[in-house]
PDB file of C-alpha atoms in Angstrom:
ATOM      1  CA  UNK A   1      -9.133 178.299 272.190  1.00 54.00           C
ATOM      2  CA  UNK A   2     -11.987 176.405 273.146  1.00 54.00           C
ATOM      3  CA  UNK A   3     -11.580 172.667 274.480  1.00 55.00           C
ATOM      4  CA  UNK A   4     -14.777 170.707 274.248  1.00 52.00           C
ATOM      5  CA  UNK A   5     -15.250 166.848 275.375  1.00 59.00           C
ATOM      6  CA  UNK A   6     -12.615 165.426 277.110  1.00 73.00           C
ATOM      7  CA  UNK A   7      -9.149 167.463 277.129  1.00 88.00           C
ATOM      8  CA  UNK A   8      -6.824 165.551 274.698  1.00 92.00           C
ATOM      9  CA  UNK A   9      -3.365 164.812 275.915  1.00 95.00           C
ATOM     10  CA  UNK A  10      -0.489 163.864 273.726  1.00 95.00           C
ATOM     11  CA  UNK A  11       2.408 161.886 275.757  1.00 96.00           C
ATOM     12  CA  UNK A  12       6.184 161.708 274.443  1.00 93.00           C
ATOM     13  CA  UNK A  13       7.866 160.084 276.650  1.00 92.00           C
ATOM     14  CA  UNK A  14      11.015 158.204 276.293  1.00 88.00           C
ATOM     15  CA  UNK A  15      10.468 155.242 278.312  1.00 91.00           C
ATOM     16  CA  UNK A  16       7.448 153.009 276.830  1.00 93.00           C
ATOM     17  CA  UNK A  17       6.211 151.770 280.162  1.00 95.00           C
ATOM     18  CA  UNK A  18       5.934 155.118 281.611  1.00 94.00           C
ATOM     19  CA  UNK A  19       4.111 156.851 279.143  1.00 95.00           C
ATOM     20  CA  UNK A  20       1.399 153.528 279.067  1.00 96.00           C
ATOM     21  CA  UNK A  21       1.595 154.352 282.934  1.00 96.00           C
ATOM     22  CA  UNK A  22       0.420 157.730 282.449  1.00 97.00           C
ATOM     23  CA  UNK A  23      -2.018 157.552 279.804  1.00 97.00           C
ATOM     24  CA  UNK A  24      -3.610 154.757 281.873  1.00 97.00           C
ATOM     25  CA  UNK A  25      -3.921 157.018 285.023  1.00 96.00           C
ATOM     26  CA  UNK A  26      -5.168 160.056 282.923  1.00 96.00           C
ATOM     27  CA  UNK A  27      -7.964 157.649 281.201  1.00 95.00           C
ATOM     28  CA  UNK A  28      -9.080 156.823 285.072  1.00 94.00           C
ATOM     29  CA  UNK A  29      -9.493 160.773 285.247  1.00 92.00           C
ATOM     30  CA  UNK A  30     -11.339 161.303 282.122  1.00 90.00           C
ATOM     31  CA  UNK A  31      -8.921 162.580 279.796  1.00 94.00           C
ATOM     32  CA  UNK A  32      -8.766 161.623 275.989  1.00 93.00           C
ATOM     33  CA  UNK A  33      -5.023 160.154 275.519  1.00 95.00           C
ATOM     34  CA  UNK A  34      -4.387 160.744 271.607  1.00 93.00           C
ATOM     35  CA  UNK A  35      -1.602 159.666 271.370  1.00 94.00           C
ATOM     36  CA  UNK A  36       1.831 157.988 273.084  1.00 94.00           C
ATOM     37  CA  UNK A  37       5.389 158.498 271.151  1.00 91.00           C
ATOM     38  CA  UNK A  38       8.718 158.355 272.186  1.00 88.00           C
ATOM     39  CA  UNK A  39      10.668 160.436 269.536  1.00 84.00           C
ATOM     40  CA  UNK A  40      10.292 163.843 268.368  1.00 80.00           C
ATOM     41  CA  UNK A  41       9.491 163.029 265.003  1.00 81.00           C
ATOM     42  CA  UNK A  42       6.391 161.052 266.399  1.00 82.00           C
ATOM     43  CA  UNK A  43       5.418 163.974 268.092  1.00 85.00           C
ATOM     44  CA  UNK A  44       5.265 166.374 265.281  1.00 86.00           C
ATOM     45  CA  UNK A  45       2.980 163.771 263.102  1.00 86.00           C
ATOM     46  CA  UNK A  46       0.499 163.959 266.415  1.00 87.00           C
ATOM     47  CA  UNK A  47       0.934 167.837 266.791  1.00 89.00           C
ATOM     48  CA  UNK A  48      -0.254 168.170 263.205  1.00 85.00           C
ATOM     49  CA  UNK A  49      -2.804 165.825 262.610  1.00 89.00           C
ATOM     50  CA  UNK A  50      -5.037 165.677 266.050  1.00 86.00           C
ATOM     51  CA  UNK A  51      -4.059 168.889 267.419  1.00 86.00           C
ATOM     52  CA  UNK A  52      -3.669 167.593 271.818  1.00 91.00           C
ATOM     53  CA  UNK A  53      -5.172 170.609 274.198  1.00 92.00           C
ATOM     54  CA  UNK A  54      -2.041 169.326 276.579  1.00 95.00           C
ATOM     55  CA  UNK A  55       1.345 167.483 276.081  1.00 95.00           C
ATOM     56  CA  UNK A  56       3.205 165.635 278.301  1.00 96.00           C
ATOM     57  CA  UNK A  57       6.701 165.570 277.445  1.00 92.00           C
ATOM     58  CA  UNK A  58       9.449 163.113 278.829  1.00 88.00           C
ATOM     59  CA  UNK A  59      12.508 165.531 279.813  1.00 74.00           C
ATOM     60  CA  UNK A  60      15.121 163.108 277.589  1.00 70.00           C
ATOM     61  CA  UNK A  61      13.072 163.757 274.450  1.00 69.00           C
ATOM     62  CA  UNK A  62      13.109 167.621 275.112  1.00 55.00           C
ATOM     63  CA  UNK A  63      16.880 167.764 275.401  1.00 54.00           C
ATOM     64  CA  UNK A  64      17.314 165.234 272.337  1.00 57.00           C
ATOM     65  CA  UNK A  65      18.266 166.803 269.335  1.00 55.00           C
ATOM     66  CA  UNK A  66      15.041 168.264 267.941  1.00 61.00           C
ATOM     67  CA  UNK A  67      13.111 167.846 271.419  1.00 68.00           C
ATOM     68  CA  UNK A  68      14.522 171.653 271.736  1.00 74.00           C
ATOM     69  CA  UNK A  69      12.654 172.880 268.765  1.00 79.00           C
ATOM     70  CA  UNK A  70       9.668 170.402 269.664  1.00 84.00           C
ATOM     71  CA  UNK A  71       8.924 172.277 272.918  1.00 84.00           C
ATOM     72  CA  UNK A  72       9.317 175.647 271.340  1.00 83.00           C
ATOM     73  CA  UNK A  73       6.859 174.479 268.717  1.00 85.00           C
ATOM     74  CA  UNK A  74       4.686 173.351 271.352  1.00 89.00           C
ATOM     75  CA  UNK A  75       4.381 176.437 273.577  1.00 85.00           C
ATOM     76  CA  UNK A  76       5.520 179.262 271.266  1.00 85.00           C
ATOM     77  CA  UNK A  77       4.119 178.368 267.873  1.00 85.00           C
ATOM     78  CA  UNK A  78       1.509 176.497 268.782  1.00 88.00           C
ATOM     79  CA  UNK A  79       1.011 177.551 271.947  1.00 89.00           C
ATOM     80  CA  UNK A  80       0.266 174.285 273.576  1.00 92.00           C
ATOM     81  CA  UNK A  81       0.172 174.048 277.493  1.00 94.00           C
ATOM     82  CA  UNK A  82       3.311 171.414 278.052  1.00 93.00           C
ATOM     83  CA  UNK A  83       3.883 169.199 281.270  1.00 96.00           C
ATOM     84  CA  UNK A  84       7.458 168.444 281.442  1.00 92.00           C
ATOM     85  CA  UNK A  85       8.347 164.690 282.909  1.00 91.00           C
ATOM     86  CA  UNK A  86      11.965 164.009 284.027  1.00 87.00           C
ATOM     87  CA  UNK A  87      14.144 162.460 285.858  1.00 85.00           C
ATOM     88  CA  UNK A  88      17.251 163.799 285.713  1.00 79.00           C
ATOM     89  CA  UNK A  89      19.013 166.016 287.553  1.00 76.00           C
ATOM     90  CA  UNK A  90      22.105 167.183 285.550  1.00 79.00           C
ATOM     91  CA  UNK A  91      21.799 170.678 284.829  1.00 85.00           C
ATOM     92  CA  UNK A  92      21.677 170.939 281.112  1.00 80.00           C
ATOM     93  CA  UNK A  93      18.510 168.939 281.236  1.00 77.00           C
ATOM     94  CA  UNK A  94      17.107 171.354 283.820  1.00 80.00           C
ATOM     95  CA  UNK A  95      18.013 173.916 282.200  1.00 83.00           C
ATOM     96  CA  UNK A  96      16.381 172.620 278.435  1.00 79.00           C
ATOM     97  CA  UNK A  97      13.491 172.103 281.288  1.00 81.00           C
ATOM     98  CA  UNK A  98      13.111 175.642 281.967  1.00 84.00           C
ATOM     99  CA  UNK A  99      13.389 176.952 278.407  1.00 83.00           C
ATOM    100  CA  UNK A 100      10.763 175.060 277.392  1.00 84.00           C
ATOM    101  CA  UNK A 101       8.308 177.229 279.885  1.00 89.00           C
ATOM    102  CA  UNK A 102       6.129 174.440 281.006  1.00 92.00           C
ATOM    103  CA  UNK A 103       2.943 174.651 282.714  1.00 94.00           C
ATOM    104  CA  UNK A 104       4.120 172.064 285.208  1.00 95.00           C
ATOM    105  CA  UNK A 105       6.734 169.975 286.074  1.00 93.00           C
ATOM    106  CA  UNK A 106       6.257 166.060 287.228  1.00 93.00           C
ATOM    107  CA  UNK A 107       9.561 164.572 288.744  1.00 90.00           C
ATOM    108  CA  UNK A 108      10.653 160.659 287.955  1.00 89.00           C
ATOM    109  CA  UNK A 109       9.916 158.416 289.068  1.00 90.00           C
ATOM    110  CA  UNK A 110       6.521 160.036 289.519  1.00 90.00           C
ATOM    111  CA  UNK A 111       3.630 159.258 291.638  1.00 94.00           C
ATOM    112  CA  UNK A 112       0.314 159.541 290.784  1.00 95.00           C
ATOM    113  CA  UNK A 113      -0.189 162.050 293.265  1.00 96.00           C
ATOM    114  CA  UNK A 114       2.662 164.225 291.259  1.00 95.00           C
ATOM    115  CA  UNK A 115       0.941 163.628 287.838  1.00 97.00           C
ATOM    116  CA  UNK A 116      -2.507 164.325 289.078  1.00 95.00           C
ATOM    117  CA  UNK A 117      -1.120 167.740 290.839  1.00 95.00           C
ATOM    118  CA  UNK A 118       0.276 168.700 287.467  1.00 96.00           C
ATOM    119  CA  UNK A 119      -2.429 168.222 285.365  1.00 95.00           C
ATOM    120  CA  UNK A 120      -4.468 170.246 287.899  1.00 92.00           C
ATOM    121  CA  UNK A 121      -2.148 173.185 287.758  1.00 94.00           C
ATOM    122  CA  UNK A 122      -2.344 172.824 283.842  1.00 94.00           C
ATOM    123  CA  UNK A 123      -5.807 172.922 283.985  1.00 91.00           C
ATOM    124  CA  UNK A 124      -6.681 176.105 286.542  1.00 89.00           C
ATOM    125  CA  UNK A 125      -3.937 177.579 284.478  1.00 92.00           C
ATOM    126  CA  UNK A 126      -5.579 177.295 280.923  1.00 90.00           C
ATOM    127  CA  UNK A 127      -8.944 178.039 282.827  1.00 85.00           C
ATOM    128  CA  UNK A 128      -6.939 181.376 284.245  1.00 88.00           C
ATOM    129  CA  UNK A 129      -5.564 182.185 280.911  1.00 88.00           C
ATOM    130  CA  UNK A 130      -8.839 182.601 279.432  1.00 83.00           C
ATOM    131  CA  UNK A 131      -8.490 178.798 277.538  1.00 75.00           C
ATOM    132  CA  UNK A 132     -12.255 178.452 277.692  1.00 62.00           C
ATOM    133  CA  UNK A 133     -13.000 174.245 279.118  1.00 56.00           C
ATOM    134  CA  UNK A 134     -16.223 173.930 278.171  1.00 46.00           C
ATOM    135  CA  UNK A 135     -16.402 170.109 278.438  1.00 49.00           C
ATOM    136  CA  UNK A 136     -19.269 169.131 276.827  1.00 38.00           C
ATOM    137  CA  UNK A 137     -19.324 165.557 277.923  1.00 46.00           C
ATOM    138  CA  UNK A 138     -18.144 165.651 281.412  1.00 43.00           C
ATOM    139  CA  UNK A 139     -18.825 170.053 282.577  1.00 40.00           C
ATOM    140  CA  UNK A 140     -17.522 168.744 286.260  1.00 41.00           C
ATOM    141  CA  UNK A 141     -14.019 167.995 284.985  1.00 44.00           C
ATOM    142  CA  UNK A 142     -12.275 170.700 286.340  1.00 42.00           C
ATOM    143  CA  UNK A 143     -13.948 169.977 289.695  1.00 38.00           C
ATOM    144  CA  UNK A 144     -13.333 166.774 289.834  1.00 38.00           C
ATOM    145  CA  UNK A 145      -9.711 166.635 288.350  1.00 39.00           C
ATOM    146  CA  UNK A 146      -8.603 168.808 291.859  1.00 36.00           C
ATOM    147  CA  UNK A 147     -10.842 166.275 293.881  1.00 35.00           C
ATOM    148  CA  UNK A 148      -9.549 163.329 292.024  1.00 38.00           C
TER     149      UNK A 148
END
């Protein structure tokens, strides 16, 4: 896979507020935001039309019915890097958490410290992976995502 522009991130994320949190923090840090749902179904409809380099996914609508098959869609079929976003701590969500195989994990309420960390370890990790970033608008991104 080759990523060129802007990585595009896809956010599902239960909570409305949240997700507009995130995508508005990402946009500071030049990412493209394609996309914000809250349900599974939305999801799918992004997955298949715009094709996201990274999703975000709110732990609640992973361990909804369907959000189970949505992750495994996301990192086995499609093979997707996925952030997971929760905050719960009851351990069925956890474990629906850890199924899923995410690239990174952002705890709620999150900071932006926490969101920016993640998206740096998802980033070094698709570099390490061999997902090439050739960023044709911005070739610094990578740089200045971990100085951000």
């Amino acid at each position: 896979m080759q990523i060129t522009g802007l990585p595009r991130v896809l956010i599902i994320e239960s909570q409305l507020i949240v997700a507009a949190d995130i995508a508005l923090q990402l946009t500071r840090w030049r990412y493209e935001v394609i996309g914000i749902g809250t349900q599974p179904e939305e999801a799918l409809e992004y997955l298949t039309r715009h094709r996201p380099d990274i999703v975000i996914l709110g732990g609640k609508v992973g361990s909804r019915a369907g959000g189970e098959r949505l992750s495994a869609l996301i990192t086995q079929q499609m093979r997707i890097p996925l952030v997971m976003l929760s905050g719960s701590s009851d351990q069925r969500c956890w474990e629906s958490i850890v199924a899923a195989r995410p690239y990174a994990f952002i705890p709620k309420p999150f900071r932006r410290e926490d969101l920016q960390r993640a998206m740096k370890l998802t980033v070094e990790r698709m570099v390490a992976e061999g997902i090439s970033l050739q960023l044709a608008d911005e070739p610094q991104l990578v740089r200045r995502v971990s100085r951000a």
